[in-house]
Amino acid sequence: MLQCRRAHVRAVLPHDALQSHRPTLLNVPGFISHLYWNKTDPSLLCCMKVVFNFCYIWKNGHAAPILYAAWAEAGFVKEADLINLRKIDSDLEGHPTPKLEFVDVATGSLGQGLGAACGMAYTGKHFDKSSYRVYCMMGDGECSEGAVWEAMAFGSHYNLDNLVAVIDANRLGQSEAAPLKHDMDVYRRRCEAFGWNTYVVDGHDVEELCKALWQAQQVKGKPTMIVAKTFKGRGLKGIENTDNWHGKPLPKDRAEEAIKDLESQIQNPNKTICPELPNEDTAPADLSPITLPSPPNYKIGDKVATRKAYGVALAKLGQSSPRVVALDADMKNSTFSEMFHKAYPERFVECFIAEQNMVSVAIGCATRDRTVAFASTFAAFLSRAYDHIRMAAVSESNINLAGSHCGVSIGEDGPSQMALEDIAMFRAIPTCTLFYPSDGVSTERSVELAANTKGICFLRITRPELKVIYDPKEKFEVGVAKVLRQSDSDQVTVIGAGVTLHEALTAADQLASEGVNIRVIDPFTIKPLDAATIVSSARATGGRIITVEDHYREGGLGEAVLSAVGEEPGIMVTRLAVNRIPRSGKPQELLDLYGISAKHIANAVRQTFAN
């Protein structure tokens, strides 16, 4: 409790108007004191992400100062740095991020922390087979997020008894009371209904918290939820348990009053407590490059769907490295991740139809470089998880997402299943590499490259079978395009990817029979895009470019090309794309209907001369 009080004092030291949310800081120091002085090896402070240290996700992002204060008390953060909280030259940001060595996952977007904690706990229990435990601190307000309950279902389904979550039930949300207020019995019954071992405690009673945390370690086969009844602004007259203090700083006199009161409770400021040391029972990760054990086994002219080639490559990578793991959202027989599941069932995580949680679990699995995680589902359904993907970038996460069934080329299933926004979605993520392979060979190499690429990787894979156009020995690089048709008399550069690349090749054959030659480019990666190849090709073809994509016009391949050539004089880009919400139909019918088939490409080429 001594360290708790001292950290508590340090948390309320800053009283700049921007450094707010102080009433929240008075809810949770007891939990922090138990973890940071009973579960952390101080000799490891210089490398807090060593795998055998406990894992802790702080979802009460606004209460970050108490986290920073705890680390200051432990000696990892200088007390003087606390005064720089939230300033532009300080890494002590308004919500914790992995810029700090002791933060695994960025927080601030509510409802996501428990899913990441589930991924970390699953990794510890099933992949590392280690004794480290995972703790997740949550707010009561965020329990309205559906992602919380997706994670709750996941945690109990997989018996994650190395996972403890704590709900800080302080009754108050941002603008009014949280739905359940202080109805602790309802909290208990809901958590128990989701299969969690549940304790309801006084969140201000450190001994009661410690007892619950100790009891949680004795429970086998279930994760534990501790519902801690707390009062926001505890001990501050006129502020405790009152509305409208969210995001507001304490007046200077009230802050000084709180500090004085807290300091009076420290009976022996020089006393030290020796923490319980973690077990060093987890091997360090092998971070050497991961390569396909054999080249792609296709012949030019063979037909294979890129989604199937994804499954083949994933299973092959699993042979190369035990760090490779796969996750899916009950689509493994469509994404072909089932091939990995059949080969390595112990490294496959079925996340069921809960795409948000799948992404967060993947983030958790990938922390501390424990795994190389590939998560797959229909690309359309990844849009549901976009906020989780956005936060994965903030978390500096290295995860690989494969989205199948892209565009109208999926056919009869209709628009609800057609990913037509996904390129735009992933292009907007700063740390994302976007692969768009067009045959089996390039798909397998995309998977191999993704496994070794930092940041978020998105692989756009398609349903129809496509002809193999590359030799198995072909080399691929991130950001390097392939020029598939080229002559000295090319008059237009046509850029397509996936299905539309094959339509462009068909159009090239049709036009060649008319005496018109076009240059055809496979971009391979949409982000980064090979601007140099595109610009040089455009210069060689009279400045004329046509892009064709099985995607909406907004944010897709065409706009990526426009961005690449926007400052180049004399280059004109014509874009062919899906321009309205589509309907069901046969794949070729839909390509024709929405103007992205070979026929429309050939017409667009002819039109460039007519203009």
mmCIF file of N, CA and C in Angstrom, residues 245-335:
data_model
loop_
_atom_site.group_PDB
_atom_site.id
_atom_site.type_symbol
_atom_site.label_atom_id
_atom_site.label_comp_id
_atom_site.label_asym_id
_atom_site.label_seq_id
_atom_site.Cartn_x
_atom_site.Cartn_y
_atom_site.Cartn_z
ATOM 1 N N TRP A 245 -17.061 15.539 -14.068
ATOM 2 C CA TRP A 245 -15.643 15.768 -13.819
ATOM 3 C C TRP A 245 -14.772 15.055 -14.847
ATOM 4 N N HIS A 246 -15.394 14.428 -15.845
ATOM 5 C CA HIS A 246 -14.609 13.734 -16.870
ATOM 6 C C HIS A 246 -13.857 14.762 -17.717
ATOM 7 N N GLY A 247 -12.551 14.573 -17.812
ATOM 8 C CA GLY A 247 -11.754 15.450 -18.661
ATOM 9 C C GLY A 247 -11.493 16.821 -18.090
ATOM 10 N N LYS A 248 -11.761 17.001 -16.809
ATOM 11 C CA LYS A 248 -11.554 18.312 -16.193
ATOM 12 C C LYS A 248 -10.441 18.229 -15.156
ATOM 13 N N PRO A 249 -9.532 19.192 -15.156
ATOM 14 C CA PRO A 249 -8.466 19.193 -14.156
ATOM 15 C C PRO A 249 -8.978 19.654 -12.803
ATOM 16 N N LEU A 250 -8.313 19.184 -11.758
ATOM 17 C CA LEU A 250 -8.618 19.698 -10.425
ATOM 18 C C LEU A 250 -8.110 21.131 -10.312
ATOM 19 N N PRO A 251 -8.845 21.993 -9.634
ATOM 20 C CA PRO A 251 -8.273 23.306 -9.311
ATOM 21 C C PRO A 251 -6.984 23.111 -8.514
ATOM 22 N N LYS A 252 -6.052 24.031 -8.663
ATOM 23 C CA LYS A 252 -4.736 23.878 -8.049
ATOM 24 C C LYS A 252 -4.834 23.666 -6.546
ATOM 25 N N ASP A 253 -5.740 24.404 -5.888
ATOM 26 C CA ASP A 253 -5.838 24.265 -4.440
ATOM 27 C C ASP A 253 -6.358 22.885 -4.051
ATOM 28 N N ARG A 254 -7.280 22.327 -4.886
ATOM 29 C CA ARG A 254 -7.812 20.993 -4.575
ATOM 30 C C ARG A 254 -6.746 19.927 -4.821
ATOM 31 N N ALA A 255 -5.939 20.104 -5.859
ATOM 32 C CA ALA A 255 -4.858 19.150 -6.120
ATOM 33 C C ALA A 255 -3.860 19.141 -4.974
ATOM 34 N N GLU A 256 -3.501 20.325 -4.492
ATOM 35 C CA GLU A 256 -2.555 20.406 -3.381
ATOM 36 C C GLU A 256 -3.147 19.789 -2.121
ATOM 37 N N GLU A 257 -4.448 19.983 -1.939
ATOM 38 C CA GLU A 257 -5.127 19.380 -0.784
ATOM 39 C C GLU A 257 -5.076 17.859 -0.869
ATOM 40 N N ALA A 258 -5.312 17.320 -2.084
ATOM 41 C CA ALA A 258 -5.283 15.869 -2.266
ATOM 42 C C ALA A 258 -3.887 15.316 -2.028
ATOM 43 N N ILE A 259 -2.880 16.017 -2.530
ATOM 44 C CA ILE A 259 -1.502 15.565 -2.345
ATOM 45 C C ILE A 259 -1.138 15.542 -0.861
ATOM 46 N N LYS A 260 -1.523 16.590 -0.162
ATOM 47 C CA LYS A 260 -1.219 16.661 1.269
ATOM 48 C C LYS A 260 -1.884 15.515 2.022
ATOM 49 N N ASP A 261 -3.131 15.229 1.668
ATOM 50 C CA ASP A 261 -3.854 14.143 2.336
ATOM 51 C C ASP A 261 -3.191 12.797 2.061
ATOM 52 N N LEU A 262 -2.807 12.563 0.819
ATOM 53 C CA LEU A 262 -2.180 11.299 0.462
ATOM 54 C C LEU A 262 -0.823 11.145 1.136
ATOM 55 N N GLU A 263 -0.043 12.225 1.153
ATOM 56 C CA GLU A 263 1.269 12.157 1.795
ATOM 57 C C GLU A 263 1.159 11.857 3.279
ATOM 58 N N SER A 264 0.074 12.312 3.902
ATOM 59 C CA SER A 264 -0.101 12.067 5.335
ATOM 60 C C SER A 264 -0.330 10.595 5.640
ATOM 61 N N GLN A 265 -0.728 9.823 4.619
ATOM 62 C CA GLN A 265 -1.010 8.406 4.829
ATOM 63 C C GLN A 265 0.229 7.527 4.653
ATOM 64 N N ILE A 266 1.331 8.102 4.191
ATOM 65 C CA ILE A 266 2.566 7.336 4.030
ATOM 66 C C ILE A 266 3.295 7.311 5.368
ATOM 67 N N GLN A 267 3.319 6.151 5.999
ATOM 68 C CA GLN A 267 3.873 6.041 7.341
ATOM 69 C C GLN A 267 5.381 5.831 7.342
ATOM 70 N N ASN A 268 5.900 5.154 6.332
ATOM 71 C CA ASN A 268 7.341 4.875 6.287
ATOM 72 C C ASN A 268 7.834 5.065 4.856
ATOM 73 N N PRO A 269 8.191 6.281 4.474
ATOM 74 C CA PRO A 269 8.550 6.558 3.080
ATOM 75 C C PRO A 269 9.814 5.863 2.612
ATOM 76 N N ASN A 270 10.626 5.368 3.518
ATOM 77 C CA ASN A 270 11.890 4.737 3.128
ATOM 78 C C ASN A 270 11.796 3.219 3.020
ATOM 79 N N LYS A 271 10.635 2.676 3.309
ATOM 80 C CA LYS A 271 10.479 1.230 3.277
ATOM 81 C C LYS A 271 10.432 0.731 1.833
ATOM 82 N N THR A 272 11.058 -0.395 1.583
ATOM 83 C CA THR A 272 11.019 -1.014 0.260
ATOM 84 C C THR A 272 10.385 -2.392 0.371
ATOM 85 N N ILE A 273 9.785 -2.817 -0.717
ATOM 86 C CA ILE A 273 9.144 -4.125 -0.760
ATOM 87 C C ILE A 273 9.772 -4.925 -1.888
ATOM 88 N N CYS A 274 10.161 -6.142 -1.604
ATOM 89 C CA CYS A 274 10.762 -6.996 -2.623
ATOM 90 C C CYS A 274 9.662 -7.715 -3.397
ATOM 91 N N PRO A 275 9.642 -7.574 -4.711
ATOM 92 C CA PRO A 275 8.579 -8.208 -5.484
ATOM 93 C C PRO A 275 8.810 -9.700 -5.664
ATOM 94 N N GLU A 276 7.734 -10.377 -5.996
ATOM 95 C CA GLU A 276 7.821 -11.780 -6.377
ATOM 96 C C GLU A 276 8.409 -11.850 -7.781
ATOM 97 N N LEU A 277 9.464 -12.623 -7.963
ATOM 98 C CA LEU A 277 10.128 -12.678 -9.259
ATOM 99 C C LEU A 277 9.383 -13.620 -10.198
ATOM 100 N N PRO A 278 9.303 -13.260 -11.474
ATOM 101 C CA PRO A 278 8.633 -14.145 -12.433
ATOM 102 C C PRO A 278 9.489 -15.360 -12.747
ATOM 103 N N ASN A 279 8.826 -16.413 -13.216
ATOM 104 C CA ASN A 279 9.545 -17.610 -13.638
ATOM 105 C C ASN A 279 10.113 -17.396 -15.038
ATOM 106 N N GLU A 280 11.386 -17.686 -15.195
ATOM 107 C CA GLU A 280 12.016 -17.538 -16.509
ATOM 108 C C GLU A 280 11.856 -18.852 -17.272
ATOM 109 N N ASP A 281 10.620 -19.112 -17.710
ATOM 110 C CA ASP A 281 10.318 -20.411 -18.303
ATOM 111 C C ASP A 281 9.849 -20.313 -19.747
ATOM 112 N N THR A 282 10.215 -19.229 -20.432
ATOM 113 C CA THR A 282 9.834 -19.064 -21.829
ATOM 114 C C THR A 282 11.072 -18.780 -22.663
ATOM 115 N N ALA A 283 11.246 -19.544 -23.726
ATOM 116 C CA ALA A 283 12.419 -19.368 -24.584
ATOM 117 C C ALA A 283 12.295 -18.082 -25.393
ATOM 118 N N PRO A 284 13.403 -17.420 -25.675
ATOM 119 C CA PRO A 284 13.350 -16.234 -26.537
ATOM 120 C C PRO A 284 12.908 -16.611 -27.944
ATOM 121 N N ALA A 285 12.274 -15.660 -28.624
ATOM 122 C CA ALA A 285 11.780 -15.924 -29.972
ATOM 123 C C ALA A 285 12.931 -15.961 -30.969
ATOM 124 N N ASP A 286 12.810 -16.842 -31.941
ATOM 125 C CA ASP A 286 13.762 -16.891 -33.050
ATOM 126 C C ASP A 286 13.297 -15.887 -34.102
ATOM 127 N N LEU A 287 14.019 -14.792 -34.243
ATOM 128 C CA LEU A 287 13.607 -13.707 -35.126
ATOM 129 C C LEU A 287 14.267 -13.779 -36.499
ATOM 130 N N SER A 288 14.811 -14.918 -36.854
ATOM 131 C CA SER A 288 15.433 -15.055 -38.172
ATOM 132 C C SER A 288 14.362 -15.039 -39.260
ATOM 133 N N PRO A 289 14.725 -14.642 -40.487
ATOM 134 C CA PRO A 289 13.738 -14.573 -41.581
ATOM 135 C C PRO A 289 13.041 -15.907 -41.809
ATOM 136 N N ILE A 290 11.791 -15.822 -42.234
ATOM 137 C CA ILE A 290 10.984 -17.015 -42.497
ATOM 138 C C ILE A 290 10.798 -17.137 -44.005
ATOM 139 N N THR A 291 11.158 -18.263 -44.562
ATOM 140 C CA THR A 291 11.065 -18.453 -46.007
ATOM 141 C C THR A 291 10.248 -19.696 -46.335
ATOM 142 N N LEU A 292 9.688 -19.714 -47.535
ATOM 143 C CA LEU A 292 8.979 -20.899 -48.000
ATOM 144 C C LEU A 292 9.965 -22.057 -48.116
ATOM 145 N N PRO A 293 9.622 -23.228 -47.620
ATOM 146 C CA PRO A 293 10.555 -24.357 -47.695
ATOM 147 C C PRO A 293 10.730 -24.896 -49.110
ATOM 148 N N SER A 294 9.808 -24.538 -49.999
ATOM 149 C CA SER A 294 9.904 -24.966 -51.399
ATOM 150 C C SER A 294 9.232 -23.913 -52.264
ATOM 151 N N PRO A 295 9.651 -23.772 -53.521
ATOM 152 C CA PRO A 295 9.041 -22.757 -54.378
ATOM 153 C C PRO A 295 7.600 -23.124 -54.729
ATOM 154 N N PRO A 296 6.842 -22.166 -55.219
ATOM 155 C CA PRO A 296 5.470 -22.468 -55.648
ATOM 156 C C PRO A 296 5.470 -23.589 -56.690
ATOM 157 N N ASN A 297 4.500 -24.472 -56.582
ATOM 158 C CA ASN A 297 4.455 -25.654 -57.448
ATOM 159 C C ASN A 297 3.339 -25.504 -58.484
ATOM 160 N N TYR A 298 3.501 -24.519 -59.351
ATOM 161 C CA TYR A 298 2.522 -24.287 -60.416
ATOM 162 C C TYR A 298 3.266 -24.149 -61.738
ATOM 163 N N LYS A 299 2.552 -24.429 -62.812
ATOM 164 C CA LYS A 299 3.066 -24.189 -64.152
ATOM 165 C C LYS A 299 2.298 -23.029 -64.770
ATOM 166 N N ILE A 300 2.977 -22.280 -65.614
ATOM 167 C CA ILE A 300 2.293 -21.192 -66.311
ATOM 168 C C ILE A 300 1.116 -21.765 -67.092
ATOM 169 N N GLY A 301 -0.042 -21.156 -66.894
ATOM 170 C CA GLY A 301 -1.262 -21.622 -67.543
ATOM 171 C C GLY A 301 -2.165 -22.423 -66.624
ATOM 172 N N ASP A 302 -1.603 -22.971 -65.523
ATOM 173 C CA ASP A 302 -2.458 -23.633 -64.530
ATOM 174 C C ASP A 302 -3.465 -22.633 -63.981
ATOM 175 N N LYS A 303 -4.560 -23.145 -63.460
ATOM 176 C CA LYS A 303 -5.549 -22.263 -62.838
ATOM 177 C C LYS A 303 -5.630 -22.545 -61.341
ATOM 178 N N VAL A 304 -5.562 -21.484 -60.556
ATOM 179 C CA VAL A 304 -5.687 -21.610 -59.104
ATOM 180 C C VAL A 304 -6.222 -20.296 -58.552
ATOM 181 N N ALA A 305 -7.119 -20.387 -57.593
ATOM 182 C CA ALA A 305 -7.612 -19.180 -56.918
ATOM 183 C C ALA A 305 -6.535 -18.671 -55.976
ATOM 184 N N THR A 306 -6.381 -17.363 -55.912
ATOM 185 C CA THR A 306 -5.344 -16.828 -55.015
ATOM 186 C C THR A 306 -5.669 -17.126 -53.560
ATOM 187 N N ARG A 307 -6.947 -17.284 -53.228
ATOM 188 C CA ARG A 307 -7.279 -17.647 -51.843
ATOM 189 C C ARG A 307 -6.744 -19.045 -51.510
ATOM 190 N N LYS A 308 -6.783 -19.952 -52.497
ATOM 191 C CA LYS A 308 -6.244 -21.291 -52.250
ATOM 192 C C LYS A 308 -4.723 -21.250 -52.153
ATOM 193 N N ALA A 309 -4.105 -20.451 -53.007
ATOM 194 C CA ALA A 309 -2.647 -20.311 -52.940
ATOM 195 C C ALA A 309 -2.224 -19.725 -51.598
ATOM 196 N N TYR A 310 -3.075 -18.866 -51.033
ATOM 197 C CA TYR A 310 -2.802 -18.335 -49.690
ATOM 198 C C TYR A 310 -2.740 -19.476 -48.677
ATOM 199 N N GLY A 311 -3.716 -20.374 -48.723
ATOM 200 C CA GLY A 311 -3.727 -21.499 -47.791
ATOM 201 C C GLY A 311 -2.524 -22.403 -47.957
ATOM 202 N N VAL A 312 -2.141 -22.642 -49.213
ATOM 203 C CA VAL A 312 -0.960 -23.471 -49.481
ATOM 204 C C VAL A 312 0.287 -22.828 -48.880
ATOM 205 N N ALA A 313 0.448 -21.528 -49.141
ATOM 206 C CA ALA A 313 1.641 -20.825 -48.654
ATOM 207 C C ALA A 313 1.674 -20.763 -47.135
ATOM 208 N N LEU A 314 0.521 -20.558 -46.523
ATOM 209 C CA LEU A 314 0.462 -20.459 -45.068
ATOM 210 C C LEU A 314 0.897 -21.772 -44.426
ATOM 211 N N ALA A 315 0.414 -22.885 -44.969
ATOM 212 C CA ALA A 315 0.813 -24.191 -44.439
ATOM 213 C C ALA A 315 2.313 -24.427 -44.637
ATOM 214 N N LYS A 316 2.843 -23.980 -45.756
ATOM 215 C CA LYS A 316 4.278 -24.141 -46.009
ATOM 216 C C LYS A 316 5.111 -23.301 -45.036
ATOM 217 N N LEU A 317 4.652 -22.085 -44.763
ATOM 218 C CA LEU A 317 5.372 -21.254 -43.794
ATOM 219 C C LEU A 317 5.332 -21.877 -42.406
ATOM 220 N N GLY A 318 4.209 -22.519 -42.086
ATOM 221 C CA GLY A 318 4.108 -23.204 -40.801
ATOM 222 C C GLY A 318 5.154 -24.280 -40.645
ATOM 223 N N GLN A 319 5.534 -24.888 -41.752
ATOM 224 C CA GLN A 319 6.609 -25.883 -41.729
ATOM 225 C C GLN A 319 7.953 -25.223 -41.456
ATOM 226 N N SER A 320 8.114 -23.994 -41.934
ATOM 227 C CA SER A 320 9.400 -23.302 -41.806
ATOM 228 C C SER A 320 9.650 -22.756 -40.415
ATOM 229 N N SER A 321 8.582 -22.345 -39.725
ATOM 230 C CA SER A 321 8.784 -21.700 -38.422
ATOM 231 C C SER A 321 7.635 -22.010 -37.473
ATOM 232 N N PRO A 322 7.959 -22.415 -36.248
ATOM 233 C CA PRO A 322 6.903 -22.645 -35.254
ATOM 234 C C PRO A 322 6.267 -21.354 -34.768
ATOM 235 N N ARG A 323 6.845 -20.194 -35.113
ATOM 236 C CA ARG A 323 6.250 -18.912 -34.709
ATOM 237 C C ARG A 323 5.033 -18.559 -35.554
ATOM 238 N N VAL A 324 4.882 -19.172 -36.713
ATOM 239 C CA VAL A 324 3.755 -18.844 -37.589
ATOM 240 C C VAL A 324 2.482 -19.455 -37.015
ATOM 241 N N VAL A 325 1.482 -18.596 -36.799
ATOM 242 C CA VAL A 325 0.182 -19.054 -36.310
ATOM 243 C C VAL A 325 -0.897 -18.473 -37.216
ATOM 244 N N ALA A 326 -2.044 -19.120 -37.232
ATOM 245 C CA ALA A 326 -3.144 -18.678 -38.090
ATOM 246 C C ALA A 326 -4.410 -18.516 -37.273
ATOM 247 N N LEU A 327 -5.175 -17.494 -37.618
ATOM 248 C CA LEU A 327 -6.471 -17.241 -36.999
ATOM 249 C C LEU A 327 -7.500 -17.086 -38.110
ATOM 250 N N ASP A 328 -8.735 -17.457 -37.817
ATOM 251 C CA ASP A 328 -9.801 -17.268 -38.799
ATOM 252 C C ASP A 328 -11.107 -17.031 -38.061
ATOM 253 N N ALA A 329 -12.074 -16.477 -38.801
ATOM 254 C CA ALA A 329 -13.378 -16.142 -38.221
ATOM 255 C C ALA A 329 -14.451 -17.050 -38.807
ATOM 256 N N ASP A 330 -14.256 -18.356 -38.642
ATOM 257 C CA ASP A 330 -15.190 -19.375 -39.115
ATOM 258 C C ASP A 330 -15.336 -19.354 -40.634
ATOM 259 N N MET A 331 -14.263 -18.975 -41.326
ATOM 260 C CA MET A 331 -14.266 -18.939 -42.790
ATOM 261 C C MET A 331 -13.135 -19.796 -43.359
ATOM 262 N N LYS A 332 -12.555 -20.650 -42.546
ATOM 263 C CA LYS A 332 -11.335 -21.345 -42.964
ATOM 264 C C LYS A 332 -11.532 -22.228 -44.183
ATOM 265 N N ASN A 333 -12.764 -22.695 -44.436
ATOM 266 C CA ASN A 333 -13.000 -23.500 -45.631
ATOM 267 C C ASN A 333 -13.234 -22.637 -46.865
ATOM 268 N N SER A 334 -13.326 -21.317 -46.686
ATOM 269 C CA SER A 334 -13.413 -20.391 -47.816
ATOM 270 C C SER A 334 -12.106 -19.649 -48.045
ATOM 271 N N THR A 335 -11.420 -19.316 -46.962
ATOM 272 C CA THR A 335 -10.130 -18.628 -47.090
ATOM 273 C C THR A 335 -8.979 -19.606 -47.302
#
